mmCIF file of C-alpha atoms in Angstrom:
data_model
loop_
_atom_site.group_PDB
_atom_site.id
_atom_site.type_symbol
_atom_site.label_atom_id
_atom_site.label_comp_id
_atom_site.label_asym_id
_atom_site.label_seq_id
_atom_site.Cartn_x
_atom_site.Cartn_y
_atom_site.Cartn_z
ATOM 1 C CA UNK A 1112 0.000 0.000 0.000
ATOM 2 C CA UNK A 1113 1.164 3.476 -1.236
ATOM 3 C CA UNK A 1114 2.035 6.363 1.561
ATOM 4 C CA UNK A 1115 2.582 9.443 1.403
ATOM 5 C CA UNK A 1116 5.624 11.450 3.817
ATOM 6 C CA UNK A 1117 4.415 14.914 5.259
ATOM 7 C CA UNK A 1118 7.369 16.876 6.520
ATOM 8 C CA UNK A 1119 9.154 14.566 9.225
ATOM 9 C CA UNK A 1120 6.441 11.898 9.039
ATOM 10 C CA UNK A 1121 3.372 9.493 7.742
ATOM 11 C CA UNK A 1122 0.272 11.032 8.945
ATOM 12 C CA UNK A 1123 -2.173 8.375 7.381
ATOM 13 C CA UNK A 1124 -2.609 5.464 8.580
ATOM 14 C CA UNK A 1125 -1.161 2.492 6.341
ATOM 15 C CA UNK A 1126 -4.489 0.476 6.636
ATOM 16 C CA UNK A 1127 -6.931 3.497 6.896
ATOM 17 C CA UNK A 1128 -7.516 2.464 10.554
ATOM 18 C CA UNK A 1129 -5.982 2.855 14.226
ATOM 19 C CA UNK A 1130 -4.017 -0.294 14.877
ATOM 20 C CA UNK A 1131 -4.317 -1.975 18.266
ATOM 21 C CA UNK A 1132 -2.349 -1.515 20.483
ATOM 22 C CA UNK A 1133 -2.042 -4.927 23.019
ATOM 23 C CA UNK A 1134 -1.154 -6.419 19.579
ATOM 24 C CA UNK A 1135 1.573 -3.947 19.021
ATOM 25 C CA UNK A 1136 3.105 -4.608 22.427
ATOM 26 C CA UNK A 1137 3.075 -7.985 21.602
ATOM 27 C CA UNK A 1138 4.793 -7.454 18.423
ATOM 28 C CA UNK A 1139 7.229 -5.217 20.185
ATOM 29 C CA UNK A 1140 8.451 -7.965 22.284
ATOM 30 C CA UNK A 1141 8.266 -10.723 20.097
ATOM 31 C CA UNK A 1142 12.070 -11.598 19.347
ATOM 32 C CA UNK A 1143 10.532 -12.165 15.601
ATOM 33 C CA UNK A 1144 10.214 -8.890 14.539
ATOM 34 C CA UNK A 1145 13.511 -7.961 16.430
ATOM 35 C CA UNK A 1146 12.579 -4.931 18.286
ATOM 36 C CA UNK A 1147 13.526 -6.286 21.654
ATOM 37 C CA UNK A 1148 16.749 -7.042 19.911
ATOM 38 C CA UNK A 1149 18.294 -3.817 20.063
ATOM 39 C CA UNK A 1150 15.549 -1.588 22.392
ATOM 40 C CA UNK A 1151 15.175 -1.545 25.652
ATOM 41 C CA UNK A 1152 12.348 -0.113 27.319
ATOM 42 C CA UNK A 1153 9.358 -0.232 30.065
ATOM 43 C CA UNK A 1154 9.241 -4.389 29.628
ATOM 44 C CA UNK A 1155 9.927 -5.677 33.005
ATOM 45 C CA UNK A 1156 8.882 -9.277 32.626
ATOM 46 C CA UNK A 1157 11.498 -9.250 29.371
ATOM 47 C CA UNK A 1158 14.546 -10.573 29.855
ATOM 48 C CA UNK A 1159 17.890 -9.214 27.846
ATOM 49 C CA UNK A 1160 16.310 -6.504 26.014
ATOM 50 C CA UNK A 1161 18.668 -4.449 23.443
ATOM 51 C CA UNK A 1162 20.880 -1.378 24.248
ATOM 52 C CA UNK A 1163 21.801 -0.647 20.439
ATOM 53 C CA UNK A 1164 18.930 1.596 20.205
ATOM 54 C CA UNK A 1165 17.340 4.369 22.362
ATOM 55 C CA UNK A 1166 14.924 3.285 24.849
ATOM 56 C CA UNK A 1167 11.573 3.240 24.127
ATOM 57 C CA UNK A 1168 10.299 4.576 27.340
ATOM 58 C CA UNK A 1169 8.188 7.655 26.482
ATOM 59 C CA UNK A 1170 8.330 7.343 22.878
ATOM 60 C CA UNK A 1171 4.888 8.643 22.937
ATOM 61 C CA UNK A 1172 5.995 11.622 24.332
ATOM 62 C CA UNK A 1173 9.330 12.169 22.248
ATOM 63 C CA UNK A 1174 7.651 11.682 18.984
ATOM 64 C CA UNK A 1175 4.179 12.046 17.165
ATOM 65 C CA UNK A 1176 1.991 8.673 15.776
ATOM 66 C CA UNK A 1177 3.188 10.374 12.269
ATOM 67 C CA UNK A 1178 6.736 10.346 13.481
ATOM 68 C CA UNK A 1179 6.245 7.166 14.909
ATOM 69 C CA UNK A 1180 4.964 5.447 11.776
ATOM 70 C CA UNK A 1181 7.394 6.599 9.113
ATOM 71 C CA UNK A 1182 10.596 5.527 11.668
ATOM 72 C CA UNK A 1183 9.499 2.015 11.575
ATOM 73 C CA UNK A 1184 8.526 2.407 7.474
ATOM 74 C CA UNK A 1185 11.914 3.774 6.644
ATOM 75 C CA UNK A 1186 14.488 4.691 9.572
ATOM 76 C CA UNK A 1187 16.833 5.713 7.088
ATOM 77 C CA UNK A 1188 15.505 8.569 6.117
ATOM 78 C CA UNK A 1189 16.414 10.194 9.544
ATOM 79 C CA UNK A 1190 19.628 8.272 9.602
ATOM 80 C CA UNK A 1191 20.768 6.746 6.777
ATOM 81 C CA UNK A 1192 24.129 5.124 8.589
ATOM 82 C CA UNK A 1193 21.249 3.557 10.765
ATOM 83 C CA UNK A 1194 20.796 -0.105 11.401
ATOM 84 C CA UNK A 1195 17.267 -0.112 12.032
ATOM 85 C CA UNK A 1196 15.406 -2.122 9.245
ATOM 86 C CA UNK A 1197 13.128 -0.475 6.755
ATOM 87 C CA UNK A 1198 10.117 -2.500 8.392
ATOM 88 C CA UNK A 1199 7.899 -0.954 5.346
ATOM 89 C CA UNK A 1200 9.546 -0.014 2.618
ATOM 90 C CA UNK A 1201 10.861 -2.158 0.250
ATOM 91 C CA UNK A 1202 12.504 -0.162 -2.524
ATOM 92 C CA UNK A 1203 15.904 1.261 -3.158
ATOM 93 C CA UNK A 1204 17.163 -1.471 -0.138
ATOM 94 C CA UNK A 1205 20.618 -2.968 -0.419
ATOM 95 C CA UNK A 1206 21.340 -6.412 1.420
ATOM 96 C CA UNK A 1207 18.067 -7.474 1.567
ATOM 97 C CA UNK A 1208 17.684 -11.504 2.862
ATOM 98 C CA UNK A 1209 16.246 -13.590 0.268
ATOM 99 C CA UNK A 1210 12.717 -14.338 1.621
ATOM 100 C CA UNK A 1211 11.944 -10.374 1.881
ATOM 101 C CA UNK A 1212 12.786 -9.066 -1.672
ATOM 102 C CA UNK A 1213 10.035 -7.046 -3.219
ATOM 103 C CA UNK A 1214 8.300 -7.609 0.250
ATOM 104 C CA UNK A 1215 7.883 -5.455 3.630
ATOM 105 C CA UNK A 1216 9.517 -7.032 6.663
ATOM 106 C CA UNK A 1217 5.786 -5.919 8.291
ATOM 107 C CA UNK A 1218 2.529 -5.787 6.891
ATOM 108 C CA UNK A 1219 0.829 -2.590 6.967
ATOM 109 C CA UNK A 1220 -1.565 -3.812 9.958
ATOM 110 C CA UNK A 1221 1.611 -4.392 12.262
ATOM 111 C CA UNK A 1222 3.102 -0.934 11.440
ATOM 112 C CA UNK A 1223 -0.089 0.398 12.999
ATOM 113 C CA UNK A 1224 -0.377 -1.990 16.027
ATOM 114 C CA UNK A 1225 2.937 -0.946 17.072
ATOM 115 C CA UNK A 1226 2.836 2.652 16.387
ATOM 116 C CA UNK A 1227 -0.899 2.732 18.543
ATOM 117 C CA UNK A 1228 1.803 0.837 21.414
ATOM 118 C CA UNK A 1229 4.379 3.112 21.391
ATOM 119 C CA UNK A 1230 2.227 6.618 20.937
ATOM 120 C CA UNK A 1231 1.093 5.005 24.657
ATOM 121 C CA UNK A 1232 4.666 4.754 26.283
ATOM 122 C CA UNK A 1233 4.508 8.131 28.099
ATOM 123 C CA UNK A 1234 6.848 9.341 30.883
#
């Protein structure tokens, strides 16, 4: 699905809906889709979470659901030395693993269960 980047961010929703987010924490902690990996954040029960990324303890407050969306479609357009995965996009990508060519690491519904999780991790 098509989006469109406004300024510093994706202000529509990928799906045309809210995603939810109890799914989204899930996903956030689910070694699978490797966010635990390298952040850390307000997880007690998880064990060895990452410290190669910032924390993502008040990410609701540090950044909008816009902001929020397009750095887990395409962190590399705020950083491109960064090692976060485009989760969304999939053009223009270099080293991609064989079973994700020509296909998002995340469909558009788990973009927008995680960003409704982390637009709730206030301070």
């Amino acid at each position: 699905m098509p989006y469109k980047i406004v300024d510093d961010g994706i202000p529509a929703s990928l799906t045309g809906s809210s995603g939810d987010a109890m799914r989204g924490r899930a996903l956030v902690l689910a070694r699978t889709t490797t966010c635990i990996l390298c952040h850390s954040g307000p997880f007690p029960e998880t064990r060895f979470q990452g410290d190669l990324a910032p924390d993502l303890t008040g990410a609701g407050n540090r950044w909008s659901v816009s902001q929020l969306r397009l750095r887990l479609v395409d962190a590399s357009r705020f950083n491109p030395e960064t090692i976060m995965p485009s989760y969304y996009r999939n053009e223009g990508l270099v080293r991609v693993g064989r079973n994700f060519v020509g296909k998002p690491i995340l469909s558009a519904a788990e973009i927008e269960d995680i960003v409704a999780y982390l637009a709730t991790l206030r301070d």
